[in-house]
Coordinates of C-alpha atoms in Angstrom, one line a residue:
M1 CA -55.1 -49.5 -85.3
E2 CA -57.5 -49.0 -82.9
A3 CA -54.6 -49.1 -80.1
D4 CA -53.6 -46.2 -81.9
M5 CA -57.3 -44.2 -81.7
I6 CA -57.4 -45.0 -78.3
S7 CA -54.0 -43.6 -77.5
Q8 CA -54.8 -40.2 -79.7
A9 CA -58.2 -40.2 -77.8
L10 CA -56.6 -40.7 -74.4
R11 CA -54.0 -38.1 -75.1
A12 CA -56.9 -35.4 -76.0
R13 CA -58.2 -36.0 -72.9
T14 CA -55.5 -35.6 -70.8
Q15 CA -54.5 -32.2 -72.7
V16 CA -58.2 -31.0 -72.1
L17 CA -57.7 -31.9 -68.3
S18 CA -53.8 -30.7 -68.2
M19 CA -55.3 -27.1 -69.6
Q20 CA -58.8 -27.0 -67.2
G21 CA -56.0 -27.8 -64.2
F22 CA -53.9 -25.2 -65.3
L23 CA -56.8 -22.6 -65.9
S24 CA -58.0 -23.4 -62.2
E25 CA -54.7 -22.9 -60.9
D26 CA -55.4 -19.4 -61.6
N27 CA -56.3 -18.8 -57.4
D28 CA -60.1 -18.6 -58.6
P29 CA -62.4 -20.0 -56.1
P30 CA -62.8 -23.9 -56.6
A31 CA -65.5 -24.6 -58.7
P32 CA -68.2 -27.1 -57.4
S33 CA -66.3 -29.7 -60.0
D34 CA -63.2 -29.6 -58.1
Y35 CA -64.5 -31.7 -55.8
Y36 CA -63.9 -34.5 -59.0
D37 CA -60.5 -33.4 -59.6
A38 CA -58.9 -35.7 -57.6
P39 CA -60.2 -39.2 -58.7
H40 CA -60.7 -37.9 -62.3
R41 CA -57.1 -37.2 -62.1
D42 CA -56.3 -40.8 -60.3
A43 CA -58.3 -42.3 -63.6
V44 CA -56.3 -40.5 -65.9
S45 CA -52.9 -41.4 -64.6
T46 CA -54.1 -44.7 -64.5
A47 CA -55.2 -44.6 -68.2
L48 CA -52.2 -42.6 -69.1
K49 CA -49.9 -45.5 -67.6
A50 CA -52.0 -48.3 -69.3
E51 CA -52.0 -46.4 -72.6
Q52 CA -47.6 -46.5 -71.8
R53 CA -47.9 -50.2 -71.4
C54 CA -49.7 -50.5 -74.3
E55 CA -47.8 -48.7 -76.4
D56 CA -44.0 -50.6 -75.2
L57 CA -46.0 -53.9 -75.8
L58 CA -46.8 -53.2 -79.2
R59 CA -43.4 -52.0 -79.9
E60 CA -42.4 -55.0 -78.3
R61 CA -44.4 -56.8 -80.4
E62 CA -43.1 -55.0 -83.8
D63 CA -39.3 -55.5 -82.6
Q64 CA -40.4 -59.2 -82.4
L65 CA -42.2 -59.2 -85.6
S66 CA -39.3 -57.6 -87.7
K67 CA -37.2 -60.3 -85.8
V68 CA -39.5 -63.3 -86.8
G69 CA -39.2 -61.4 -90.9
T70 CA -35.2 -61.5 -90.4
F71 CA -35.1 -64.9 -89.2
T72 CA -38.0 -66.6 -91.9
A73 CA -35.7 -64.4 -94.6
T74 CA -32.5 -66.6 -93.5
I75 CA -34.7 -69.9 -93.3
D76 CA -33.6 -72.3 -96.2
P77 CA -36.9 -73.6 -97.2
E78 CA -35.0 -76.9 -98.1
K79 CA -33.7 -77.4 -94.6
L80 CA -36.7 -76.3 -93.3
N81 CA -39.1 -79.0 -95.6
R82 CA -36.6 -81.7 -94.5
A83 CA -36.8 -80.3 -90.7
K84 CA -40.6 -80.7 -90.9
E85 CA -40.5 -84.1 -92.6
L86 CA -38.3 -85.5 -89.9
L87 CA -40.6 -84.5 -87.0
R88 CA -43.6 -86.0 -89.1
K89 CA -41.3 -89.3 -89.1
R90 CA -40.5 -88.8 -85.5
E91 CA -44.0 -88.2 -84.7
E92 CA -44.9 -91.4 -86.5
L93 CA -42.3 -93.5 -84.7
I94 CA -43.4 -92.1 -81.1
Q95 CA -46.9 -93.8 -81.9
K96 CA -45.5 -96.6 -83.3
Q97 CA -43.4 -97.1 -80.3
D98 CA -46.8 -96.5 -78.2
E99 CA -48.7 -99.1 -80.2
L100 CA -45.9 -101.6 -79.2
H101 CA -46.1 -100.5 -75.8
L102 CA -49.8 -101.4 -75.8
L103 CA -49.4 -104.5 -77.8
L104 CA -46.8 -106.1 -74.9
K105 CA -48.8 -104.8 -72.2
A106 CA -52.2 -106.6 -73.6
K107 CA -49.8 -109.4 -74.1
N108 CA -48.4 -109.5 -70.7
V109 CA -44.8 -109.7 -72.5
V110 CA -41.8 -107.3 -71.2
L111 CA -39.7 -105.8 -72.9
S112 CA -36.1 -106.7 -71.2
D113 CA -37.5 -110.4 -71.9
I114 CA -37.6 -109.2 -76.2
L115 CA -34.2 -108.0 -75.9
D116 CA -33.2 -111.3 -74.3
R117 CA -34.3 -113.3 -77.2
K118 CA -33.1 -111.0 -79.5
D119 CA -29.2 -111.2 -77.9
R120 CA -30.4 -114.8 -77.6
V121 CA -31.0 -115.8 -81.5
I122 CA -27.1 -113.0 -82.3
D123 CA -25.6 -115.1 -80.0
H124 CA -26.6 -118.5 -81.9
E125 CA -26.3 -116.7 -85.1
S126 CA -22.9 -116.3 -84.3
K127 CA -22.5 -119.7 -83.0
M128 CA -23.6 -120.7 -86.8
S129 CA -21.5 -118.6 -88.4
H130 CA -18.4 -120.0 -85.6
L131 CA -19.6 -123.5 -86.9
A132 CA -19.4 -122.7 -90.4
R133 CA -16.4 -121.3 -90.9
I134 CA -14.9 -124.3 -88.4
T135 CA -16.4 -127.0 -91.1
E136 CA -14.9 -124.8 -93.9
N137 CA -11.6 -125.2 -92.4
C138 CA -11.7 -128.6 -91.4
E139 CA -12.7 -128.9 -95.5
Q140 CA -9.6 -127.4 -96.2
L141 CA -7.5 -129.5 -93.7
R142 CA -8.9 -132.7 -94.9
N143 CA -7.9 -131.8 -98.6
E144 CA -4.2 -130.6 -97.5
M145 CA -4.1 -133.9 -95.4
E146 CA -5.3 -135.9 -98.5
Q147 CA -2.7 -134.3 -101.1
I148 CA -0.3 -134.8 -98.7
Y149 CA -1.1 -138.5 -97.8
N150 CA -1.0 -138.7 -101.9
G151 CA 1.8 -137.4 -102.3
K152 CA 3.6 -139.3 -99.5
T153 CA 1.9 -142.7 -100.9
W154 CA 3.2 -141.6 -104.5
N155 CA 7.1 -141.1 -103.1
C156 CA 6.3 -144.3 -100.6
S157 CA 6.1 -146.3 -103.8
Y158 CA 8.7 -144.3 -105.8
E159 CA 11.1 -144.9 -103.1
N160 CA 10.0 -148.9 -102.8
D161 CA 11.3 -149.3 -106.8

């Protein structure tokens, strides 16, 4: 609103100066105030240019506000809340990561060492599970061999009779 009032005042002053300029062009002898007309006109011209820039910026701002209003109307509130929640969680994770790096630095531990240890633990766990499978397979083979052996013993004793 202040911009509108300033704009109106500048326009009114420009009109007055234009009328004075128009009236002074009637081949009248120059008035004593004509000495100040050129700097005054330069100042008015500069003010008019500034006013035009101000109006352009205000128009651009109104356009941007209308675009923001349009975009705001199209945003799903649930998605917006979810995005805010994800952003909050991301910030928490970044904070925890920074704390972890500080802790590791304080303990003089390198992250690559920890990752190597993790890989060795995973490798050890896979070896243990592989060993458990082999043990289970051995037990099954032992049971099958006992069944076969018992069967042959029975067959052998049957043949001897």
